[in-house]
mmCIF file of C-alpha atoms in Angstrom:
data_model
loop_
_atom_site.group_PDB
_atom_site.id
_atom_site.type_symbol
_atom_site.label_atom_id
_atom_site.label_comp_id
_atom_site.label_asym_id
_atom_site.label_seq_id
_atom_site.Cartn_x
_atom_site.Cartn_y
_atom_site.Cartn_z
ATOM 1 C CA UNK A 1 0.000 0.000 0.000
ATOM 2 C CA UNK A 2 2.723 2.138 1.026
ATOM 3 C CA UNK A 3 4.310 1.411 -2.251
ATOM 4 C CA UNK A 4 1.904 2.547 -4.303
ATOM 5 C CA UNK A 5 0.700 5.705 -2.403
ATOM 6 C CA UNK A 6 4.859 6.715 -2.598
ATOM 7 C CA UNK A 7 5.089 5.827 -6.268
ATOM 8 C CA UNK A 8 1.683 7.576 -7.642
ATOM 9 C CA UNK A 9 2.602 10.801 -5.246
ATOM 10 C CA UNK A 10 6.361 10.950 -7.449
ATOM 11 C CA UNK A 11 4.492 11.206 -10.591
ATOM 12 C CA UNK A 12 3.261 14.663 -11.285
ATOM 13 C CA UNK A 13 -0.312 14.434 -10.941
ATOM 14 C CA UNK A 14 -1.067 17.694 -12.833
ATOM 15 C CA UNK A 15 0.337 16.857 -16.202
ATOM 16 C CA UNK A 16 -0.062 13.209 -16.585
ATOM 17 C CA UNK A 17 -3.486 11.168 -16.470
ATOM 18 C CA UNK A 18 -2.101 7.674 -14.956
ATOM 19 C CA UNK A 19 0.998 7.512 -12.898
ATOM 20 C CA UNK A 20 2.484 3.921 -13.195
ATOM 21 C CA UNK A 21 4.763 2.863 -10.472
ATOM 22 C CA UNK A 22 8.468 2.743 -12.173
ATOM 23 C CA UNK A 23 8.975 -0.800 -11.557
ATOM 24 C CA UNK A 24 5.668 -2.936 -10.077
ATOM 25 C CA UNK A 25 7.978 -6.011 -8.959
ATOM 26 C CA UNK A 26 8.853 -3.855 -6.280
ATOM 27 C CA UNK A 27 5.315 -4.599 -4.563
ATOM 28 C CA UNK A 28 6.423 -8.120 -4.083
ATOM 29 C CA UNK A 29 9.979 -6.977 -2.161
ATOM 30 C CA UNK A 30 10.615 -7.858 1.179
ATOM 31 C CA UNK A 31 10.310 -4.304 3.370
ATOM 32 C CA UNK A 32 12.881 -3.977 5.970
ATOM 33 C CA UNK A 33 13.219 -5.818 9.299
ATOM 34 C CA UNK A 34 11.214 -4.636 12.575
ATOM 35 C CA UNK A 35 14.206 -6.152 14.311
ATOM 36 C CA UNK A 36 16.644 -9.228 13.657
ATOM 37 C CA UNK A 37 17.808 -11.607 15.739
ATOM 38 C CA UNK A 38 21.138 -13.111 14.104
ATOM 39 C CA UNK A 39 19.937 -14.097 10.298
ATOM 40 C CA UNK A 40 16.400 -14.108 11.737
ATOM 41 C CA UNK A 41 14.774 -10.924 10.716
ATOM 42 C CA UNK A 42 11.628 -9.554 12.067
ATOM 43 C CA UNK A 43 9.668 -8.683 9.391
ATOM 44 C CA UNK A 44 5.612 -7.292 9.382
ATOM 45 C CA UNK A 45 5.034 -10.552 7.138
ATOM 46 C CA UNK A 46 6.344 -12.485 10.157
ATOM 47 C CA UNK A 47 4.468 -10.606 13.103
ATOM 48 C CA UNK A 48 1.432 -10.988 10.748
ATOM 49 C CA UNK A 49 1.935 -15.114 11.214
ATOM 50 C CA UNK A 50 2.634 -14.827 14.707
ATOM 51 C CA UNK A 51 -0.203 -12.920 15.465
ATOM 52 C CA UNK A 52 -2.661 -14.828 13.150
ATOM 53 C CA UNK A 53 -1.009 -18.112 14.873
ATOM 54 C CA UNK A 54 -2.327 -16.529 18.431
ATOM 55 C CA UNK A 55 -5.929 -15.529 16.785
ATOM 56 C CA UNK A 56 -6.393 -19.023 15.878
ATOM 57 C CA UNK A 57 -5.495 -20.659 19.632
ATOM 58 C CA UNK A 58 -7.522 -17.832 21.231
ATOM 59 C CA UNK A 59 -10.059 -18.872 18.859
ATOM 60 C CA UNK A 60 -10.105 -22.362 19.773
ATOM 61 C CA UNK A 61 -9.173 -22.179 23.259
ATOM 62 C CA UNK A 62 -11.891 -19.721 24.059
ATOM 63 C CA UNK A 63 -14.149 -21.480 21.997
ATOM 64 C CA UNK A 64 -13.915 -25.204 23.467
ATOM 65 C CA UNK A 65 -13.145 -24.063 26.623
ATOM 66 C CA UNK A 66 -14.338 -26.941 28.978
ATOM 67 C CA UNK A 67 -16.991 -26.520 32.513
ATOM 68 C CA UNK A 68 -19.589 -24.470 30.318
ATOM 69 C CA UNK A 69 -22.793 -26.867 30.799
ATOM 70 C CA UNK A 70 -24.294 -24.408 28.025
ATOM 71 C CA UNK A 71 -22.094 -22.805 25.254
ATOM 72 C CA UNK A 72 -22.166 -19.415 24.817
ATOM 73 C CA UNK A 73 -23.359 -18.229 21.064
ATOM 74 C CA UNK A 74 -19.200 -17.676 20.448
ATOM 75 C CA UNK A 75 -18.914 -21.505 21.863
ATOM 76 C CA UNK A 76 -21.512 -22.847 19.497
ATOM 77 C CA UNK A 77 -20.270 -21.035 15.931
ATOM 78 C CA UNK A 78 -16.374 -22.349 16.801
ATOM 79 C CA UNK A 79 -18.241 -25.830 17.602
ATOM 80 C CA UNK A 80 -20.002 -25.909 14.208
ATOM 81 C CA UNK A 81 -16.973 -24.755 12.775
ATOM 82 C CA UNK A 82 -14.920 -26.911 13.918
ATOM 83 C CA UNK A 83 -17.377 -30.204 13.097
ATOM 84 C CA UNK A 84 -18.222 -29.041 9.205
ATOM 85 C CA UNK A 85 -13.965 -29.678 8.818
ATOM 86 C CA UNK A 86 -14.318 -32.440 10.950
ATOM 87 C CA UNK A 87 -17.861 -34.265 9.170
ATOM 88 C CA UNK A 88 -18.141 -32.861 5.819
ATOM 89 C CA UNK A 89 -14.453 -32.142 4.791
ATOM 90 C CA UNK A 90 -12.321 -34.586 6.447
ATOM 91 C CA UNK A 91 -15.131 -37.465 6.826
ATOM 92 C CA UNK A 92 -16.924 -36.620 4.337
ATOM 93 C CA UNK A 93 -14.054 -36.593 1.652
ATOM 94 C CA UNK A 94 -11.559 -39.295 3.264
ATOM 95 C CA UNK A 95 -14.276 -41.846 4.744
ATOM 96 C CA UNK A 96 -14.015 -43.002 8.029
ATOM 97 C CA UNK A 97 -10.944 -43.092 8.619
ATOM 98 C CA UNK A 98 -10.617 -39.329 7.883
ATOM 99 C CA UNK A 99 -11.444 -38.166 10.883
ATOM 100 C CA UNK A 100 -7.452 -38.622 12.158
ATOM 101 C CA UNK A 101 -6.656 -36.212 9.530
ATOM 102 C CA UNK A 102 -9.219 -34.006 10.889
ATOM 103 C CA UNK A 103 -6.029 -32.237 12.967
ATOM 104 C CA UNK A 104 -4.221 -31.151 10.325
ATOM 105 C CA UNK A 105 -7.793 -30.175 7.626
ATOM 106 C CA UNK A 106 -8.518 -27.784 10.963
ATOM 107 C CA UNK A 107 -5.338 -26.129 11.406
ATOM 108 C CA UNK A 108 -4.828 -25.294 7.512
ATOM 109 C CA UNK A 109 -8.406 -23.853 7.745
ATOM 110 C CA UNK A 110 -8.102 -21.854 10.631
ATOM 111 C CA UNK A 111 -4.675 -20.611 9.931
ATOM 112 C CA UNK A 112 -5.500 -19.354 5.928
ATOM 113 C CA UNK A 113 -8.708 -18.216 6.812
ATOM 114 C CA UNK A 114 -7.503 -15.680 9.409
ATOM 115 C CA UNK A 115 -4.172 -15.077 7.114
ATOM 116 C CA UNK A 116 -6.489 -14.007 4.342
ATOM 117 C CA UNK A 117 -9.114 -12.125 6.920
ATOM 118 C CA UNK A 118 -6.101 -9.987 7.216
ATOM 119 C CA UNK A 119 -6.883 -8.472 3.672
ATOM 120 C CA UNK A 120 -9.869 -6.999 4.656
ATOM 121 C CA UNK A 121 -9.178 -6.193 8.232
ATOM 122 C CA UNK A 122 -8.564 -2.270 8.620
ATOM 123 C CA UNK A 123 -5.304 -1.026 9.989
ATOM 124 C CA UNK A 124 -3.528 -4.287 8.614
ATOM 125 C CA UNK A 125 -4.684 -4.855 5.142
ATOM 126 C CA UNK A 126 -1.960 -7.593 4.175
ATOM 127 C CA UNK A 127 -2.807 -10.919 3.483
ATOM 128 C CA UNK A 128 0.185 -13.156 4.069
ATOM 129 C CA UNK A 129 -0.845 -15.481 2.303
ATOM 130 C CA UNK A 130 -0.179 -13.571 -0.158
ATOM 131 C CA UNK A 131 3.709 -14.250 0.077
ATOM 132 C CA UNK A 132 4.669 -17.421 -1.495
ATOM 133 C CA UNK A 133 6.135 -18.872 1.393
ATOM 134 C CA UNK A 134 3.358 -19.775 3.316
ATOM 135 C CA UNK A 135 1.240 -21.213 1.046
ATOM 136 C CA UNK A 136 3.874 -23.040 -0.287
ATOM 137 C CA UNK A 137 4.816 -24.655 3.103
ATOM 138 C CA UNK A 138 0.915 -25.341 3.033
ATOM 139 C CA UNK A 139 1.395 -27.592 -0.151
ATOM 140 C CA UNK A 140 4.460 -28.948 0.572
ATOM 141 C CA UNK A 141 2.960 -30.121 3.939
ATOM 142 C CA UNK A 142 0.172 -31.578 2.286
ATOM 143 C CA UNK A 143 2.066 -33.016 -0.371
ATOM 144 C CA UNK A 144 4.633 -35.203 2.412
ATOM 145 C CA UNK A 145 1.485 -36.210 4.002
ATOM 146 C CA UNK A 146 -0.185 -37.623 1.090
ATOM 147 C CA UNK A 147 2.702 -39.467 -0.355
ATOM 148 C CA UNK A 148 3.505 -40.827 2.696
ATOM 149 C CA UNK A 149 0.130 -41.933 3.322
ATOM 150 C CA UNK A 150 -0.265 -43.334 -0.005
ATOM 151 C CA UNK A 151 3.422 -45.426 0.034
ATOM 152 C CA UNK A 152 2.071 -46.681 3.690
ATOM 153 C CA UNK A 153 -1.343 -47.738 2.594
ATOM 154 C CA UNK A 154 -0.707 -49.409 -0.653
ATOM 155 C CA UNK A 155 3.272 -50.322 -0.324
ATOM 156 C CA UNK A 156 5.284 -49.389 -3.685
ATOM 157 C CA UNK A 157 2.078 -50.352 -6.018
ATOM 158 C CA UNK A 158 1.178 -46.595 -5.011
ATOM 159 C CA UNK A 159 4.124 -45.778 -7.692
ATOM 160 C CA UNK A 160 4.016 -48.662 -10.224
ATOM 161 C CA UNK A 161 0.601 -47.909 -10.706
ATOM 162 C CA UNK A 162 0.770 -44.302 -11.132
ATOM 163 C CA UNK A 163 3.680 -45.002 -13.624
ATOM 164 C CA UNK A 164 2.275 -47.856 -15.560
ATOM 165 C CA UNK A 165 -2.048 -47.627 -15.151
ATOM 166 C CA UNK A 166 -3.272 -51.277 -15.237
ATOM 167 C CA UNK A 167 -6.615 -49.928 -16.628
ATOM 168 C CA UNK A 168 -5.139 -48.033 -19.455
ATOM 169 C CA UNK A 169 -4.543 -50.205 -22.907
ATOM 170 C CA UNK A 170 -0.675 -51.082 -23.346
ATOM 171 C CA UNK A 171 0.151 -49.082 -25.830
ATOM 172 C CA UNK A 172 -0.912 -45.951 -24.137
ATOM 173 C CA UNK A 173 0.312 -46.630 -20.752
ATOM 174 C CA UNK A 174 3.831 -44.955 -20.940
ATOM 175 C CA UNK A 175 2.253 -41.741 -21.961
ATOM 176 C CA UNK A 176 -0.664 -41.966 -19.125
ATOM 177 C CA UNK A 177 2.113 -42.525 -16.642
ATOM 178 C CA UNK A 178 3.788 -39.606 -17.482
ATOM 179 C CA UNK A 179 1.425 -37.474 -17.213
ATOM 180 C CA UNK A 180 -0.166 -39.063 -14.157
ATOM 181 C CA UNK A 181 3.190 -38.449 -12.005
ATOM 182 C CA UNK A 182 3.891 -35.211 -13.229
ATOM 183 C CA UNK A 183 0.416 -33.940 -12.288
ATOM 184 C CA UNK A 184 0.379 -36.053 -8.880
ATOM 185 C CA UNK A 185 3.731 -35.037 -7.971
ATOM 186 C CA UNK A 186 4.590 -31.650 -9.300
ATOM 187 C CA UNK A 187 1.459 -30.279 -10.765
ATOM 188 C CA UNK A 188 -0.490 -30.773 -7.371
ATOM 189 C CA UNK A 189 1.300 -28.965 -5.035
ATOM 190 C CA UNK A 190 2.426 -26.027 -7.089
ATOM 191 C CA UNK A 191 -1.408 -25.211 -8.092
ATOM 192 C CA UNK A 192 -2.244 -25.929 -4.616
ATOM 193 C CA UNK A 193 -0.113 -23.292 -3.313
ATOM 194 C CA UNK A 194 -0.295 -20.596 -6.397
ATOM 195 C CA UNK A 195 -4.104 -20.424 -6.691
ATOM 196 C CA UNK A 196 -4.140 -19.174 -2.852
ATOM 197 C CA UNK A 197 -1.286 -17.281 -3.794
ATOM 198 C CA UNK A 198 -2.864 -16.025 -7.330
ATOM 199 C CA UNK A 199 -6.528 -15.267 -5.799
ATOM 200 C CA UNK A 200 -4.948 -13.243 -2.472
ATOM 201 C CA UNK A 201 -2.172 -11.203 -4.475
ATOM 202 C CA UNK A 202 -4.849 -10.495 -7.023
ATOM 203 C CA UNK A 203 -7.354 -9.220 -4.348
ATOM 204 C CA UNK A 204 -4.645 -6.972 -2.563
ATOM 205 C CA UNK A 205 -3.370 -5.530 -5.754
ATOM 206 C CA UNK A 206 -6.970 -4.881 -6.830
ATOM 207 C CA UNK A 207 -7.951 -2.912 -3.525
ATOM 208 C CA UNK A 208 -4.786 -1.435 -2.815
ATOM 209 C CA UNK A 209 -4.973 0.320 -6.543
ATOM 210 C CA UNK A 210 -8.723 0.918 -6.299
ATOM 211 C CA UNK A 211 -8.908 2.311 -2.833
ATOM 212 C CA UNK A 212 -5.731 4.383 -3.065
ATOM 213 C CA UNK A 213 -6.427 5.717 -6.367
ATOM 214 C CA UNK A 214 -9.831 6.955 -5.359
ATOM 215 C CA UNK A 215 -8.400 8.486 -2.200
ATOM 216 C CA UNK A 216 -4.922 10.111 -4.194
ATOM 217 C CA UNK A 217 -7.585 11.447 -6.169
ATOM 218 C CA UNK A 218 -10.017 12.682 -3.829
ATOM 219 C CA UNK A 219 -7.631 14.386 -1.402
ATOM 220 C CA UNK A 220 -6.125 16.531 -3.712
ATOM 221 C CA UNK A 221 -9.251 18.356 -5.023
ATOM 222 C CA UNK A 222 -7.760 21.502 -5.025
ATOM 223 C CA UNK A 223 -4.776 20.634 -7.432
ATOM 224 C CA UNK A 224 -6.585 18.560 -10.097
ATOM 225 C CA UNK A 225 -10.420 20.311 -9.603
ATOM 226 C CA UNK A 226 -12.317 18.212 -12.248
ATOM 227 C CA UNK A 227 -10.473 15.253 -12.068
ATOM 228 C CA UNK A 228 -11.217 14.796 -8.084
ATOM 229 C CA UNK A 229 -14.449 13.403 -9.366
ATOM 230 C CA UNK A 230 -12.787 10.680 -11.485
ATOM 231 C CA UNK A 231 -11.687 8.874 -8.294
ATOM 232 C CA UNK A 232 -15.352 8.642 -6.401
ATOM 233 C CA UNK A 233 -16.356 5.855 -9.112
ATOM 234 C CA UNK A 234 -12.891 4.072 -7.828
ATOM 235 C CA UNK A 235 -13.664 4.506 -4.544
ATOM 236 C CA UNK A 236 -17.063 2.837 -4.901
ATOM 237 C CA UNK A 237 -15.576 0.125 -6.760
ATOM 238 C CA UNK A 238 -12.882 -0.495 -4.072
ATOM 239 C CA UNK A 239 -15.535 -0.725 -1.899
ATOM 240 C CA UNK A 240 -17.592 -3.249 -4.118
ATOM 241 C CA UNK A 241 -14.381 -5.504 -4.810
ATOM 242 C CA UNK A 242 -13.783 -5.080 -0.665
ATOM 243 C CA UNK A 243 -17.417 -7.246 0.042
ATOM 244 C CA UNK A 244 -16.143 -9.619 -2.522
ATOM 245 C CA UNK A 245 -13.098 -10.226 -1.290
ATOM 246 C CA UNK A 246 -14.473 -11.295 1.525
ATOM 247 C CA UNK A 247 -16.356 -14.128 0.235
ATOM 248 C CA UNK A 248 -12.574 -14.811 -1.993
ATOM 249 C CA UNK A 249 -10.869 -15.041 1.419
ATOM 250 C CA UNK A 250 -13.252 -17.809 2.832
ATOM 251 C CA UNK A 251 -14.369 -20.010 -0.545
ATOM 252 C CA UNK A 252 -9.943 -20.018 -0.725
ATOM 253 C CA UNK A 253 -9.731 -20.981 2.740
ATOM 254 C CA UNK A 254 -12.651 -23.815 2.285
ATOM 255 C CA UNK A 255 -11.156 -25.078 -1.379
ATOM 256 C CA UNK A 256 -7.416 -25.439 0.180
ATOM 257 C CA UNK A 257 -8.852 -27.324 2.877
ATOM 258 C CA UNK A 258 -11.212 -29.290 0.479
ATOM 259 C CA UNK A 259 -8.397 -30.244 -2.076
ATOM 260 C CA UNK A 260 -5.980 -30.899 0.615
ATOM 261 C CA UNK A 261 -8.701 -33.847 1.736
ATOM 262 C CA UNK A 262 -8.998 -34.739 -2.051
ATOM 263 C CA UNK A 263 -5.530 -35.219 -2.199
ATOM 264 C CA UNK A 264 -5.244 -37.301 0.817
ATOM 265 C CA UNK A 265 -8.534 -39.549 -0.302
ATOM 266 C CA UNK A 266 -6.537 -40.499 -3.990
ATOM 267 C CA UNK A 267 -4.189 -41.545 -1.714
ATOM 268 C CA UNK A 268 -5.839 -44.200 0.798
ATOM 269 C CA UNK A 269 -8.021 -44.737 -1.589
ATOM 270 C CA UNK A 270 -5.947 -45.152 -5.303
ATOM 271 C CA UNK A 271 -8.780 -46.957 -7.506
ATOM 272 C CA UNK A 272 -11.089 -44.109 -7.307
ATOM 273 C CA UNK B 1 12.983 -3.571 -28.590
ATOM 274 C CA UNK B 2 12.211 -7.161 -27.656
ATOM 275 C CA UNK B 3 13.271 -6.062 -23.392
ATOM 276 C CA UNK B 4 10.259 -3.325 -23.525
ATOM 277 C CA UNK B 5 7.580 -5.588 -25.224
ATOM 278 C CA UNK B 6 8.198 -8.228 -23.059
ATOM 279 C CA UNK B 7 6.187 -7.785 -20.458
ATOM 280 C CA UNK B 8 3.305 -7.136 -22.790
ATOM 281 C CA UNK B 9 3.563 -9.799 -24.369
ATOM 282 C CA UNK B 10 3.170 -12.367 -21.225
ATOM 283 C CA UNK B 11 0.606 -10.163 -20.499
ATOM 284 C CA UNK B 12 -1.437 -11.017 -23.498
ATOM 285 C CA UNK B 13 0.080 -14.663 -23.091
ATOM 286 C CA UNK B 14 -1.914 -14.394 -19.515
ATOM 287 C CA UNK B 15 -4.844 -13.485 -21.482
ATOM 288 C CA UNK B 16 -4.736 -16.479 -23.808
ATOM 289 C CA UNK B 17 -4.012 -18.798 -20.756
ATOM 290 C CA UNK B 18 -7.162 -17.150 -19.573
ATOM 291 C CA UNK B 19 -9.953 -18.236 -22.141
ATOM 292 C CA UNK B 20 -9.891 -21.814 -21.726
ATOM 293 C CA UNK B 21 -10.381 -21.933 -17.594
ATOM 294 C CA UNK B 22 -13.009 -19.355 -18.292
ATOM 295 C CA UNK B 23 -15.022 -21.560 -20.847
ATOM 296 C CA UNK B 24 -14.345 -24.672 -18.781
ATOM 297 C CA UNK B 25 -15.563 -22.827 -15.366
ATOM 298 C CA UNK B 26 -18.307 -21.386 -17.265
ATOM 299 C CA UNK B 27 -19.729 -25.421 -18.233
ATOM 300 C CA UNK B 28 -18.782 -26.512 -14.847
ATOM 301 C CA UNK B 29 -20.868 -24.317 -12.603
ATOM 302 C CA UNK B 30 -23.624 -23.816 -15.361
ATOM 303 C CA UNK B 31 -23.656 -28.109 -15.228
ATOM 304 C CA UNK B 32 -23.931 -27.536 -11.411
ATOM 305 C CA UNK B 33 -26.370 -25.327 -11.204
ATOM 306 C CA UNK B 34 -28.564 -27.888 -13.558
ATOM 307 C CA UNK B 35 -27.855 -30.593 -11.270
ATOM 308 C CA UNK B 36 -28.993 -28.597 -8.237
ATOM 309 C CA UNK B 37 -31.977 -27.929 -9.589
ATOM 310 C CA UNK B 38 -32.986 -30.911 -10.751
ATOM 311 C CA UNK B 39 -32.062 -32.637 -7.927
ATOM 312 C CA UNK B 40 -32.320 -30.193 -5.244
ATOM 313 C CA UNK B 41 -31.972 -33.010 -2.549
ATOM 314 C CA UNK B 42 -28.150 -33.772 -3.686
ATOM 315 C CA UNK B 43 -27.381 -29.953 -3.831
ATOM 316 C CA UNK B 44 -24.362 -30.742 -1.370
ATOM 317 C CA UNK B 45 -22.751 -33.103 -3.459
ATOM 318 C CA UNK B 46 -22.968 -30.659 -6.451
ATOM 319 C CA UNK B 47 -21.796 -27.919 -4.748
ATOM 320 C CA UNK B 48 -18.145 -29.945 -3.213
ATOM 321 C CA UNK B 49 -17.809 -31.515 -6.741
ATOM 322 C CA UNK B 50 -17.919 -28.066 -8.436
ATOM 323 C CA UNK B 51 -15.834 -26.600 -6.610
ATOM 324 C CA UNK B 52 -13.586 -29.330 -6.935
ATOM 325 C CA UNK B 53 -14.206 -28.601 -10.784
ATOM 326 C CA UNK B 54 -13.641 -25.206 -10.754
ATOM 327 C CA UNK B 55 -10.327 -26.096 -8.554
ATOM 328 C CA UNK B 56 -8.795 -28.179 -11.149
ATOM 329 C CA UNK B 57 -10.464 -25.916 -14.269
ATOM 330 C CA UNK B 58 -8.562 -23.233 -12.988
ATOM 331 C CA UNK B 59 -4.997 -24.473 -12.566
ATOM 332 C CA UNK B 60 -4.163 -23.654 -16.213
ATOM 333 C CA UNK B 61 -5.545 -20.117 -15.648
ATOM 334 C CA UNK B 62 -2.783 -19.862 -12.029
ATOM 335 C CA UNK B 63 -0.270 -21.592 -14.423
ATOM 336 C CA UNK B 64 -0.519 -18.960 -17.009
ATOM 337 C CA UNK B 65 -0.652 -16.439 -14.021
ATOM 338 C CA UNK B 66 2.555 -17.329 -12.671
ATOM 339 C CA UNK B 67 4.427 -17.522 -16.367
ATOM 340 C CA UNK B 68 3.642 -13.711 -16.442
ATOM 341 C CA UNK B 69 5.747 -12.731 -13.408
ATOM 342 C CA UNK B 70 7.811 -14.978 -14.318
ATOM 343 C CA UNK B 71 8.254 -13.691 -17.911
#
């Protein structure tokens, strides 16, 4: 946001129509460390995942707190949260024996959904899931746990028949195989990870241009006179794309969580 | 000349990339939204398997998507 504000207030305003930021890569740097400790810096990305780390425990802790004969309306909506991962995602995706992956399904839900919350909350406006990292730790998590899963279950037939398909005719096995591991084993967790990735960066980028335009525009009435009126329209948009965001944030948060369960299901069960 | 249309150019490549998820989402959710209302009963089932659809649909869009930064 800062970025943007900096880079569009450079640009003379008066003479040209739309500033573009010199370089737009630079939206994606790293900002300085808060603090470091040894080759550990402190950056906001990193309080961001501390704090949304604490949100989630207070959540849950708060939530399922035991000696309440009768939950408390905050009690009941983490409850019901907590059993549509358990009963339709992990059971209802897996099978029964889902529900011991019902750990993990709840954590990556919690943890993205508050992550990309952050987009839309005021005063911190950053989704971190929009840097790479952590959705990629996401998929590569989920990734080790369904290959594991799937060389414990069915032994090294998991492989052999991803590589050569039983079902397929002979002549056209080699090729199936080929694609079937590269989209099992590479495909899967990159798309995994980029399509939170893709959907958050391309929220933040759309309010942080839509919002800040309208307001560059707005609070400098006097200069531009006319043109002040140009950046209500963007405003309202911002605001429009802001609402829809929020539904983005949660359906991204549900579909990582579903596909992470879809994932693990191919795997204990590989003839579907 | 080639350095300063670059980016342009994987920005119309993004474009391209773009058409095919869009048609394929498009069938998906309209197929969905047929199934739902004939069968209003299994509207669950729909629902996880389009979005499951729409999941895998859209992986060629994010794989465009990521070409362009990295073009």
């Amino acid at each position: 946001m800062e970025s943007v504000i900096l880079a569009a207030s450079e640009c003379d305003v008066s003479t040209e129509i739309i500033c573009a930021p010199a370089d737009v890569l630079e939206l994606f740097y790293f900002k300085d460390a808060l603090f470091s400790i040894g080759d550990f810096h402190f950056t906001r990305t990193v309080f961001l995942i501390f704090l949304a780390m604490f949100i989630v425990l207070a959540l849950l802790y708060f939530g399922l707190r035991k000696g309440e004969k009768v939950p408390s309306k905050f009690g009941a909506a983490i409850e019901s949260l907590v059993t549509f991962v358990k009963d339709d995602i992990a059971v209802g995706i897996i099978g029964p024996e889902g529900a011991k992956y019902a750990p993990y399904l709840l954590a990556v839900f919690m943890f993205v959904i508050v992550g990309n919350l952050f987009e839309v909350t005021p005063l911190i406006n950053f989704p971190i899931t929009s840097r790479m990292a952590i959705p990629l730790f996401i998929s590569v998590v989920t990734w080790v746990i369904f290959v594991f899963v799937g060389f414990k279950k069915n032994g090294i037939r998991y492989f052999t028949d991803l590589v050569w398909p039983k079902s397929v005719p002979v002549a056209l096995r080699w090729l199936v195989g080929i694609i079937e591991v590269v989209s099992t084993f590479l495909l899967r967790p990159l798309t995994l990870a980029v399509r939170l990735f893709a959907n958050l960066v391309a929220g933040h980028l759309m309010l942080t241009l839509l919002l800040a335009s309208g307001w560059i525009f707005m609070s400098s009435v006097g200069d531009i006179g006319l043109r002040a009126v140009i950046g209500l329209p963007w405003f309202v948009f911002g605001l429009a794309i802001y609402v829809f965001e929020i539904v983005v944030a949660v359906l991204q948060a549900y579909i990582i969580t579903l596909l992470s369960a879809v994932y693990v299901q191919t795997s204990v069960h590989p003839e579907h | 000349m080639v350095e300063e249309l670059k980016g342009a150019i994987a920005l119309v490549g993004y474009g391209l990339a773009a058409i095919g998820p869009g048609i394929g989402i498009g069938i998906v959710v309209g197929n969905a939204i047929q199934a739902m209302a004939r069968q209003p009963e299994a509207a669950g089932m729909a629902r996880t398997t389009m979005f499951l659809g729409i999941a895998f649909t859209e992986a060629l869009a994010l794989i465009g998507f990521v070409l362009f930064f990295i073009a």
